[in-house]
Amino acid sequence: MVGLMIETRIDRQFSKLKAEGRPALVTFITAGDPDLAASQAILDALPEAGSDVIELGMPFSDPMAEGVPIQLATQRSLAHGHTMDKTLQMVRDFRKKDDETPIVLMGYYNPIYVRGSAAFVKEAREAGVDGLIVVDVPAEADDELCIPAIEGGVNFIRLTAPTTDDKRLPTVLKNTSGFVYYVSVTGVTGAAAADSESVSKAVKLIKSHSDLPVAVGFGIKTAEQAEEIGKYADGVVVGSILVEAIRKSLDENGKATNQTQAAVTDLVSSLRVGVEKARK
């Protein structure tokens, strides 16, 4: 494995939470949804609402792994002219107020490829990005982005799934850092949540191959689900329900209202209560 030369905010956060005996609440929003100003306000408010790690979606025109809620969020963002430059600026602006909460950029390789992997990693790290989740770069192509990210001081977080077996896991985990993201169900984001028994078995399997924290996502929508999954995982990832909350808060013209930020932060706060109850 290519080793990180530095400790990242992700490493520090999971170590801190492990000492506290509770899982991390990992929250996802799409950058620029529903517009840049509203999205920045939501991003800035997430830590106080209860988010321990933030995944910030990089809008892309062909989000193949996403369900309808995140597809629509991406469309709203792109319709307002959102770009990668604006995503990175959102992180810079966030860092003016918060230098502790980890931010992970999540999305697809195309917008990174056109900038050049090494150049993108350098710019992302300087902006304050701590990790990358890029769902369409396989482990067999680690030289493409994973290794440049690690060498640039940015965690590269891999996805595993119910279909990732003992034989495949070592390949997937070889250069993974920060944490492992276990996709608890097959299919797209926002699908039904997995049962706790299958999650427990999957986390144990992953931990038999890696010392990294394991965060579990896809389909978690309630505080009760967060509590149950949090009993077995080091992190609980919530995304589709948050971007759906944004959609439902918009006016008839699809514009943000004075309820948009609260729609997300109130939900994050309730999910945090669930995670707190999962203390080990």
PDB file of C-alpha atoms in Angstrom:
ATOM      1  CA  MET A   1       0.000   0.000   0.000  1.00  0.00           C
ATOM      2  CA  VAL A   2       1.103   3.545  -0.734  1.00  0.00           C
ATOM      3  CA  GLY A   3       1.159   5.324   2.602  1.00  0.00           C
ATOM      4  CA  LEU A   4      -0.084   8.796   3.438  1.00  0.00           C
ATOM      5  CA  MET A   5       2.722  10.975   4.743  1.00  0.00           C
ATOM      6  CA  ILE A   6       0.374  13.017   6.914  1.00  0.00           C
ATOM      7  CA  GLU A   7      -2.581  12.484   9.228  1.00  0.00           C
ATOM      8  CA  THR A   8      -5.768  13.862   7.745  1.00  0.00           C
ATOM      9  CA  ARG A   9      -8.828  15.379   9.372  1.00  0.00           C
ATOM     10  CA  ILE A  10     -10.611  12.118   8.543  1.00  0.00           C
ATOM     11  CA  ASP A  11      -8.070  10.103  10.526  1.00  0.00           C
ATOM     12  CA  ARG A  12      -8.318  12.473  13.479  1.00  0.00           C
ATOM     13  CA  GLN A  13     -12.123  12.526  13.463  1.00  0.00           C
ATOM     14  CA  PHE A  14     -12.564   8.760  13.433  1.00  0.00           C
ATOM     15  CA  SER A  15      -9.906   8.371  16.154  1.00  0.00           C
ATOM     16  CA  LYS A  16     -11.704  10.940  18.294  1.00  0.00           C
ATOM     17  CA  LEU A  17     -15.087   9.281  17.826  1.00  0.00           C
ATOM     18  CA  LYS A  18     -13.644   5.844  18.533  1.00  0.00           C
ATOM     19  CA  ALA A  19     -12.369   7.178  21.845  1.00  0.00           C
ATOM     20  CA  GLU A  20     -15.857   8.561  22.534  1.00  0.00           C
ATOM     21  CA  GLY A  21     -17.387   5.191  21.706  1.00  0.00           C
ATOM     22  CA  ARG A  22     -19.776   6.277  18.993  1.00  0.00           C
ATOM     23  CA  PRO A  23     -20.017   6.087  15.205  1.00  0.00           C
ATOM     24  CA  ALA A  24     -19.630   9.094  12.925  1.00  0.00           C
ATOM     25  CA  LEU A  25     -22.602  10.718  11.244  1.00  0.00           C
ATOM     26  CA  VAL A  26     -21.524  11.207   7.623  1.00  0.00           C
ATOM     27  CA  THR A  27     -23.807  13.496   5.627  1.00  0.00           C
ATOM     28  CA  PHE A  28     -23.999  14.029   1.869  1.00  0.00           C
ATOM     29  CA  ILE A  29     -25.231  17.041  -0.073  1.00  0.00           C
ATOM     30  CA  THR A  30     -24.710  17.970  -3.703  1.00  0.00           C
ATOM     31  CA  ALA A  31     -22.579  21.071  -4.215  1.00  0.00           C
ATOM     32  CA  GLY A  32     -24.617  23.908  -5.698  1.00  0.00           C
ATOM     33  CA  ASP A  33     -28.024  22.415  -4.883  1.00  0.00           C
ATOM     34  CA  PRO A  34     -30.443  24.134  -5.148  1.00  0.00           C
ATOM     35  CA  ASP A  35     -28.168  27.115  -5.893  1.00  0.00           C
ATOM     36  CA  LEU A  36     -24.703  28.219  -4.812  1.00  0.00           C
ATOM     37  CA  ALA A  37     -25.736  30.528  -1.961  1.00  0.00           C
ATOM     38  CA  ALA A  38     -28.221  28.108  -0.412  1.00  0.00           C
ATOM     39  CA  SER A  39     -25.824  25.206  -0.807  1.00  0.00           C
ATOM     40  CA  GLN A  40     -23.011  27.113   0.904  1.00  0.00           C
ATOM     41  CA  ALA A  41     -25.311  28.010   3.784  1.00  0.00           C
ATOM     42  CA  ILE A  42     -26.325  24.367   4.226  1.00  0.00           C
ATOM     43  CA  LEU A  43     -22.712  23.178   4.039  1.00  0.00           C
ATOM     44  CA  ASP A  44     -21.598  25.713   6.640  1.00  0.00           C
ATOM     45  CA  ALA A  45     -24.431  24.688   8.984  1.00  0.00           C
ATOM     46  CA  LEU A  46     -23.911  20.918   8.855  1.00  0.00           C
ATOM     47  CA  PRO A  47     -21.303  20.562  11.637  1.00  0.00           C
ATOM     48  CA  GLU A  48     -23.359  22.449  14.198  1.00  0.00           C
ATOM     49  CA  ALA A  49     -26.406  20.388  13.203  1.00  0.00           C
ATOM     50  CA  GLY A  50     -24.493  17.217  14.054  1.00  0.00           C
ATOM     51  CA  SER A  51     -22.495  16.101  11.034  1.00  0.00           C
ATOM     52  CA  ASP A  52     -19.082  14.590  11.819  1.00  0.00           C
ATOM     53  CA  VAL A  53     -17.911  14.089   8.230  1.00  0.00           C
ATOM     54  CA  ILE A  54     -19.300  15.819   5.141  1.00  0.00           C
ATOM     55  CA  GLU A  55     -19.506  14.287   1.681  1.00  0.00           C
ATOM     56  CA  LEU A  56     -19.880  17.002  -0.934  1.00  0.00           C
ATOM     57  CA  GLY A  57     -21.143  15.737  -4.273  1.00  0.00           C
ATOM     58  CA  MET A  58     -19.368  16.976  -7.397  1.00  0.00           C
ATOM     59  CA  PRO A  59     -22.176  17.559  -9.929  1.00  0.00           C
ATOM     60  CA  PHE A  60     -21.811  15.541 -13.130  1.00  0.00           C
ATOM     61  CA  SER A  61     -24.195  15.152 -16.038  1.00  0.00           C
ATOM     62  CA  ASP A  62     -24.231  11.339 -15.937  1.00  0.00           C
ATOM     63  CA  PRO A  63     -24.425  10.240 -12.277  1.00  0.00           C
ATOM     64  CA  MET A  64     -24.816   6.544 -13.056  1.00  0.00           C
ATOM     65  CA  ALA A  65     -24.764   5.221  -9.484  1.00  0.00           C
ATOM     66  CA  GLU A  66     -27.334   7.658  -8.131  1.00  0.00           C
ATOM     67  CA  GLY A  67     -31.015   7.228  -7.519  1.00  0.00           C
ATOM     68  CA  VAL A  68     -33.622   9.809  -8.479  1.00  0.00           C
ATOM     69  CA  PRO A  69     -33.154  12.207  -5.504  1.00  0.00           C
ATOM     70  CA  ILE A  70     -29.444  12.765  -6.139  1.00  0.00           C
ATOM     71  CA  GLN A  71     -29.934  12.803  -9.911  1.00  0.00           C
ATOM     72  CA  LEU A  72     -32.432  15.636  -9.456  1.00  0.00           C
ATOM     73  CA  ALA A  73     -30.088  17.443  -7.063  1.00  0.00           C
ATOM     74  CA  THR A  74     -27.349  17.248  -9.673  1.00  0.00           C
ATOM     75  CA  GLN A  75     -29.699  18.606 -12.325  1.00  0.00           C
ATOM     76  CA  ARG A  76     -30.691  21.530 -10.091  1.00  0.00           C
ATOM     77  CA  SER A  77     -27.060  22.345  -9.441  1.00  0.00           C
ATOM     78  CA  LEU A  78     -25.971  22.184 -13.075  1.00  0.00           C
ATOM     79  CA  ALA A  79     -29.011  24.196 -14.163  1.00  0.00           C
ATOM     80  CA  HIS A  80     -27.696  27.035 -11.986  1.00  0.00           C
ATOM     81  CA  GLY A  81     -24.319  26.875 -13.694  1.00  0.00           C
ATOM     82  CA  HIS A  82     -22.407  25.034 -11.004  1.00  0.00           C
ATOM     83  CA  THR A  83     -18.832  24.019 -11.848  1.00  0.00           C
ATOM     84  CA  MET A  84     -15.893  22.252 -10.243  1.00  0.00           C
ATOM     85  CA  ASP A  85     -14.286  25.639  -9.582  1.00  0.00           C
ATOM     86  CA  LYS A  86     -17.363  26.616  -7.589  1.00  0.00           C
ATOM     87  CA  THR A  87     -17.288  23.338  -5.657  1.00  0.00           C
ATOM     88  CA  LEU A  88     -13.687  23.943  -4.604  1.00  0.00           C
ATOM     89  CA  GLN A  89     -14.517  27.526  -3.689  1.00  0.00           C
ATOM     90  CA  MET A  90     -17.321  26.242  -1.462  1.00  0.00           C
ATOM     91  CA  VAL A  91     -14.728  24.203   0.432  1.00  0.00           C
ATOM     92  CA  ARG A  92     -12.405  27.219   0.730  1.00  0.00           C
ATOM     93  CA  ASP A  93     -15.232  29.323   2.107  1.00  0.00           C
ATOM     94  CA  PHE A  94     -16.221  26.554   4.547  1.00  0.00           C
ATOM     95  CA  ARG A  95     -12.639  26.350   5.801  1.00  0.00           C
ATOM     96  CA  LYS A  96     -12.663  30.038   6.752  1.00  0.00           C
ATOM     97  CA  LYS A  97     -15.049  29.038   9.561  1.00  0.00           C
ATOM     98  CA  ASP A  98     -14.297  25.363  10.197  1.00  0.00           C
ATOM     99  CA  ASP A  99     -10.843  23.805  10.060  1.00  0.00           C
ATOM    100  CA  GLU A 100     -11.757  20.545  11.784  1.00  0.00           C
ATOM    101  CA  THR A 101     -14.732  18.868  10.067  1.00  0.00           C
ATOM    102  CA  PRO A 102     -13.521  16.541   7.292  1.00  0.00           C
ATOM    103  CA  ILE A 103     -14.811  17.124   3.768  1.00  0.00           C
ATOM    104  CA  VAL A 104     -14.853  14.333   1.184  1.00  0.00           C
ATOM    105  CA  LEU A 105     -15.586  15.116  -2.452  1.00  0.00           C
ATOM    106  CA  MET A 106     -17.747  12.392  -3.987  1.00  0.00           C
ATOM    107  CA  GLY A 107     -18.583  11.807  -7.611  1.00  0.00           C
ATOM    108  CA  TYR A 108     -17.224  10.680 -10.947  1.00  0.00           C
ATOM    109  CA  TYR A 109     -13.861  10.752 -12.676  1.00  0.00           C
ATOM    110  CA  ASN A 110     -14.654  12.744 -15.803  1.00  0.00           C
ATOM    111  CA  PRO A 111     -14.635  16.225 -14.192  1.00  0.00           C
ATOM    112  CA  ILE A 112     -11.330  15.330 -12.496  1.00  0.00           C
ATOM    113  CA  TYR A 113      -9.758  13.775 -15.585  1.00  0.00           C
ATOM    114  CA  VAL A 114     -10.210  16.917 -17.662  1.00  0.00           C
ATOM    115  CA  ARG A 115      -8.241  18.901 -15.056  1.00  0.00           C
ATOM    116  CA  GLY A 116      -5.525  16.281 -14.647  1.00  0.00           C
ATOM    117  CA  SER A 117      -5.379  14.048 -11.574  1.00  0.00           C
ATOM    118  CA  ALA A 118      -2.251  15.507  -9.958  1.00  0.00           C
ATOM    119  CA  ALA A 119      -3.360  19.095 -10.559  1.00  0.00           C
ATOM    120  CA  PHE A 120      -6.829  18.390  -9.197  1.00  0.00           C
ATOM    121  CA  VAL A 121      -5.508  16.692  -6.063  1.00  0.00           C
ATOM    122  CA  LYS A 122      -3.174  19.613  -5.355  1.00  0.00           C
ATOM    123  CA  GLU A 123      -5.951  22.168  -5.816  1.00  0.00           C
ATOM    124  CA  ALA A 124      -8.416  20.119  -3.756  1.00  0.00           C
ATOM    125  CA  ARG A 125      -6.028  19.691  -0.855  1.00  0.00           C
ATOM    126  CA  GLU A 126      -5.108  23.380  -0.869  1.00  0.00           C
ATOM    127  CA  ALA A 127      -8.835  24.191  -0.779  1.00  0.00           C
ATOM    128  CA  GLY A 128      -9.262  22.031   2.328  1.00  0.00           C
ATOM    129  CA  VAL A 129     -10.492  18.721   0.913  1.00  0.00           C
ATOM    130  CA  ASP A 130      -9.548  15.659   2.963  1.00  0.00           C
ATOM    131  CA  GLY A 131     -10.747  12.729   0.862  1.00  0.00           C
ATOM    132  CA  LEU A 132     -12.124  11.545  -2.458  1.00  0.00           C
ATOM    133  CA  ILE A 133     -14.771   8.982  -3.323  1.00  0.00           C
ATOM    134  CA  VAL A 134     -14.780   8.458  -7.083  1.00  0.00           C
ATOM    135  CA  VAL A 135     -17.133   5.642  -7.892  1.00  0.00           C
ATOM    136  CA  ASP A 136     -16.118   4.865 -11.470  1.00  0.00           C
ATOM    137  CA  VAL A 137     -12.362   4.403 -11.000  1.00  0.00           C
ATOM    138  CA  PRO A 138     -11.742   0.695 -10.266  1.00  0.00           C
ATOM    139  CA  ALA A 139      -8.971  -0.604  -8.028  1.00  0.00           C
ATOM    140  CA  GLU A 140      -7.172  -1.931 -11.105  1.00  0.00           C
ATOM    141  CA  ALA A 141      -6.642   1.698 -12.159  1.00  0.00           C
ATOM    142  CA  ASP A 142      -5.104   2.970  -8.914  1.00  0.00           C
ATOM    143  CA  ASP A 143      -2.325   4.731 -10.811  1.00  0.00           C
ATOM    144  CA  GLU A 144      -4.955   6.913 -12.470  1.00  0.00           C
ATOM    145  CA  LEU A 145      -6.178   8.787  -9.388  1.00  0.00           C
ATOM    146  CA  CYS A 146      -5.923   6.792  -6.166  1.00  0.00           C
ATOM    147  CA  ILE A 147      -2.134   6.853  -5.848  1.00  0.00           C
ATOM    148  CA  PRO A 148      -1.794  10.515  -6.943  1.00  0.00           C
ATOM    149  CA  ALA A 149      -4.392  11.368  -4.273  1.00  0.00           C
ATOM    150  CA  ILE A 150      -2.559   9.502  -1.529  1.00  0.00           C
ATOM    151  CA  GLU A 151       0.798  10.964  -2.551  1.00  0.00           C
ATOM    152  CA  GLY A 152      -0.846  14.380  -2.506  1.00  0.00           C
ATOM    153  CA  GLY A 153      -2.069  13.966   1.070  1.00  0.00           C
ATOM    154  CA  VAL A 154      -5.718  13.234   0.276  1.00  0.00           C
ATOM    155  CA  ASN A 155      -7.467  10.067   1.456  1.00  0.00           C
ATOM    156  CA  PHE A 156      -8.848   7.862  -1.305  1.00  0.00           C
ATOM    157  CA  ILE A 157     -11.936   6.071  -0.016  1.00  0.00           C
ATOM    158  CA  ARG A 158     -13.163   2.922  -1.709  1.00  0.00           C
ATOM    159  CA  LEU A 159     -16.639   1.466  -1.913  1.00  0.00           C
ATOM    160  CA  THR A 160     -17.362  -2.149  -1.094  1.00  0.00           C
ATOM    161  CA  ALA A 161     -20.703  -3.860  -1.573  1.00  0.00           C
ATOM    162  CA  PRO A 162     -22.572  -7.064  -0.705  1.00  0.00           C
ATOM    163  CA  THR A 163     -21.106  -8.508  -3.908  1.00  0.00           C
ATOM    164  CA  THR A 164     -17.503  -7.803  -2.792  1.00  0.00           C
ATOM    165  CA  ASP A 165     -16.291 -11.185  -1.583  1.00  0.00           C
ATOM    166  CA  ASP A 166     -13.191 -12.399   0.287  1.00  0.00           C
ATOM    167  CA  LYS A 167     -11.281 -12.823  -2.954  1.00  0.00           C
ATOM    168  CA  ARG A 168     -12.015  -9.316  -4.211  1.00  0.00           C
ATOM    169  CA  LEU A 169     -11.653  -7.387  -0.943  1.00  0.00           C
ATOM    170  CA  PRO A 170      -7.824  -7.304  -0.761  1.00  0.00           C
ATOM    171  CA  THR A 171      -7.675  -5.727  -4.222  1.00  0.00           C
ATOM    172  CA  VAL A 172     -10.278  -3.114  -3.346  1.00  0.00           C
ATOM    173  CA  LEU A 173      -8.707  -2.278   0.014  1.00  0.00           C
ATOM    174  CA  LYS A 174      -5.064  -2.280  -1.064  1.00  0.00           C
ATOM    175  CA  ASN A 175      -4.649   1.493  -1.357  1.00  0.00           C
ATOM    176  CA  THR A 176      -7.806   2.603   0.456  1.00  0.00           C
ATOM    177  CA  SER A 177      -7.302   5.159   3.221  1.00  0.00           C
ATOM    178  CA  GLY A 178      -9.422   7.271   5.558  1.00  0.00           C
ATOM    179  CA  PHE A 179     -12.313   4.851   5.835  1.00  0.00           C
ATOM    180  CA  VAL A 180     -14.075   2.127   3.865  1.00  0.00           C
ATOM    181  CA  TYR A 181     -17.542   2.957   2.547  1.00  0.00           C
ATOM    182  CA  TYR A 182     -19.742  -0.126   2.634  1.00  0.00           C
ATOM    183  CA  VAL A 183     -22.670   0.158   0.222  1.00  0.00           C
ATOM    184  CA  SER A 184     -25.148  -1.914   2.184  1.00  0.00           C
ATOM    185  CA  VAL A 185     -27.477  -2.785  -0.701  1.00  0.00           C
ATOM    186  CA  THR A 186     -27.009  -3.515  -4.373  1.00  0.00           C
ATOM    187  CA  GLY A 187     -28.426  -0.854  -6.652  1.00  0.00           C
ATOM    188  CA  VAL A 188     -28.433   2.934  -6.728  1.00  0.00           C
ATOM    189  CA  THR A 189     -28.383   5.477  -3.903  1.00  0.00           C
ATOM    190  CA  GLY A 190     -31.578   5.847  -1.916  1.00  0.00           C
ATOM    191  CA  ALA A 191     -32.518   2.171  -2.162  1.00  0.00           C
ATOM    192  CA  ALA A 192     -34.043   0.345   0.806  1.00  0.00           C
ATOM    193  CA  ALA A 193     -31.746   0.040   3.811  1.00  0.00           C
ATOM    194  CA  ALA A 194     -30.076  -3.281   4.547  1.00  0.00           C
ATOM    195  CA  ASP A 195     -30.930  -5.264   7.655  1.00  0.00           C
ATOM    196  CA  SER A 196     -28.601  -5.041  10.626  1.00  0.00           C
ATOM    197  CA  GLU A 197     -27.599  -8.718  10.524  1.00  0.00           C
ATOM    198  CA  SER A 198     -26.206  -8.466   7.000  1.00  0.00           C
ATOM    199  CA  VAL A 199     -24.458  -5.188   7.868  1.00  0.00           C
ATOM    200  CA  SER A 200     -22.872  -6.770  10.935  1.00  0.00           C
ATOM    201  CA  LYS A 201     -21.508  -9.669   8.877  1.00  0.00           C
ATOM    202  CA  ALA A 202     -20.222  -7.358   6.148  1.00  0.00           C
ATOM    203  CA  VAL A 203     -18.430  -5.048   8.592  1.00  0.00           C
ATOM    204  CA  LYS A 204     -16.757  -8.025  10.249  1.00  0.00           C
ATOM    205  CA  LEU A 205     -15.614  -9.302   6.847  1.00  0.00           C
ATOM    206  CA  ILE A 206     -14.144  -5.938   5.877  1.00  0.00           C
ATOM    207  CA  LYS A 207     -12.407  -5.579   9.239  1.00  0.00           C
ATOM    208  CA  SER A 208     -10.817  -8.989   8.791  1.00  0.00           C
ATOM    209  CA  HIS A 209      -8.949  -7.433   5.851  1.00  0.00           C
ATOM    210  CA  SER A 210      -8.399  -3.869   7.095  1.00  0.00           C
ATOM    211  CA  ASP A 211      -7.909  -1.777  10.221  1.00  0.00           C
ATOM    212  CA  LEU A 212      -9.717   1.173   8.658  1.00  0.00           C
ATOM    213  CA  PRO A 213     -13.041   2.464  10.006  1.00  0.00           C
ATOM    214  CA  VAL A 214     -16.077   1.197   8.096  1.00  0.00           C
ATOM    215  CA  ALA A 215     -18.918   3.593   7.263  1.00  0.00           C
ATOM    216  CA  VAL A 216     -22.223   2.161   6.039  1.00  0.00           C
ATOM    217  CA  GLY A 217     -24.572   3.933   3.657  1.00  0.00           C
ATOM    218  CA  PHE A 218     -27.342   3.671   1.034  1.00  0.00           C
ATOM    219  CA  GLY A 219     -30.944   3.746   2.175  1.00  0.00           C
ATOM    220  CA  ILE A 220     -30.563   5.103   5.726  1.00  0.00           C
ATOM    221  CA  LYS A 221     -33.366   7.609   6.254  1.00  0.00           C
ATOM    222  CA  THR A 222     -34.403   7.668   9.908  1.00  0.00           C
ATOM    223  CA  ALA A 223     -32.858   8.127  13.333  1.00  0.00           C
ATOM    224  CA  GLU A 224     -33.934   4.578  14.177  1.00  0.00           C
ATOM    225  CA  GLN A 225     -32.095   3.159  11.169  1.00  0.00           C
ATOM    226  CA  ALA A 226     -29.038   5.267  11.991  1.00  0.00           C
ATOM    227  CA  GLU A 227     -29.066   3.934  15.540  1.00  0.00           C
ATOM    228  CA  GLU A 228     -29.372   0.320  14.419  1.00  0.00           C
ATOM    229  CA  ILE A 229     -26.660   0.508  11.746  1.00  0.00           C
ATOM    230  CA  GLY A 230     -24.459   2.526  14.098  1.00  0.00           C
ATOM    231  CA  LYS A 231     -24.302  -0.405  16.501  1.00  0.00           C
ATOM    232  CA  TYR A 232     -22.124  -2.249  13.984  1.00  0.00           C
ATOM    233  CA  ALA A 233     -20.466   0.450  11.855  1.00  0.00           C
ATOM    234  CA  ASP A 234     -17.872   3.127  12.601  1.00  0.00           C
ATOM    235  CA  GLY A 235     -19.892   5.580  10.547  1.00  0.00           C
ATOM    236  CA  VAL A 236     -23.445   6.008   9.266  1.00  0.00           C
ATOM    237  CA  VAL A 237     -23.788   7.691   5.857  1.00  0.00           C
ATOM    238  CA  VAL A 238     -26.953   9.614   4.991  1.00  0.00           C
ATOM    239  CA  GLY A 239     -27.509  11.323   1.659  1.00  0.00           C
ATOM    240  CA  SER A 240     -30.626  10.797  -0.430  1.00  0.00           C
ATOM    241  CA  ILE A 241     -33.010  11.774   2.364  1.00  0.00           C
ATOM    242  CA  LEU A 242     -31.136  15.073   2.825  1.00  0.00           C
ATOM    243  CA  VAL A 243     -31.230  16.083  -0.838  1.00  0.00           C
ATOM    244  CA  GLU A 244     -34.889  15.044  -0.925  1.00  0.00           C
ATOM    245  CA  ALA A 245     -35.495  17.382   2.007  1.00  0.00           C
ATOM    246  CA  ILE A 246     -33.978  20.179  -0.053  1.00  0.00           C
ATOM    247  CA  ARG A 247     -36.269  19.385  -2.988  1.00  0.00           C
ATOM    248  CA  LYS A 248     -39.375  19.383  -0.834  1.00  0.00           C
ATOM    249  CA  SER A 249     -38.471  22.762   0.667  1.00  0.00           C
ATOM    250  CA  LEU A 250     -38.285  24.596  -2.674  1.00  0.00           C
ATOM    251  CA  ASP A 251     -41.002  26.908  -3.962  1.00  0.00           C
ATOM    252  CA  GLU A 252     -43.089  26.279  -7.086  1.00  0.00           C
ATOM    253  CA  ASN A 253     -40.274  27.714  -9.223  1.00  0.00           C
ATOM    254  CA  GLY A 254     -37.680  25.392  -7.739  1.00  0.00           C
ATOM    255  CA  LYS A 255     -36.016  28.143  -5.721  1.00  0.00           C
ATOM    256  CA  ALA A 256     -34.773  27.963  -2.155  1.00  0.00           C
ATOM    257  CA  THR A 257     -37.085  29.228   0.577  1.00  0.00           C
ATOM    258  CA  ASN A 258     -36.511  30.327   4.156  1.00  0.00           C
ATOM    259  CA  GLN A 259     -37.210  26.691   5.088  1.00  0.00           C
ATOM    260  CA  THR A 260     -34.546  25.085   2.908  1.00  0.00           C
ATOM    261  CA  GLN A 261     -31.607  25.183   5.293  1.00  0.00           C
ATOM    262  CA  ALA A 262     -33.694  24.119   8.289  1.00  0.00           C
ATOM    263  CA  ALA A 263     -35.182  21.225   6.313  1.00  0.00           C
ATOM    264  CA  VAL A 264     -31.695  19.740   6.131  1.00  0.00           C
ATOM    265  CA  THR A 265     -30.241  20.744   9.482  1.00  0.00           C
ATOM    266  CA  ASP A 266     -33.301  19.628  11.468  1.00  0.00           C
ATOM    267  CA  LEU A 267     -33.090  16.229   9.809  1.00  0.00           C
ATOM    268  CA  VAL A 268     -29.342  15.984  10.470  1.00  0.00           C
ATOM    269  CA  SER A 269     -29.941  16.824  14.126  1.00  0.00           C
ATOM    270  CA  SER A 270     -32.529  14.054  14.437  1.00  0.00           C
ATOM    271  CA  LEU A 271     -30.182  11.562  12.766  1.00  0.00           C
ATOM    272  CA  ARG A 272     -27.424  12.617  15.151  1.00  0.00           C
ATOM    273  CA  VAL A 273     -29.690  11.664  18.058  1.00  0.00           C
ATOM    274  CA  GLY A 274     -29.979   8.201  16.535  1.00  0.00           C
ATOM    275  CA  VAL A 275     -26.228   7.917  16.146  1.00  0.00           C
ATOM    276  CA  GLU A 276     -25.687   9.053  19.740  1.00  0.00           C
ATOM    277  CA  LYS A 277     -27.965   6.238  20.926  1.00  0.00           C
ATOM    278  CA  ALA A 278     -25.746   3.755  19.107  1.00  0.00           C
ATOM    279  CA  ARG A 279     -22.877   4.408  21.493  1.00  0.00           C
ATOM    280  CA  LYS A 280     -20.887   1.244  21.900  1.00  0.00           C
TER     281      LYS A 280
END
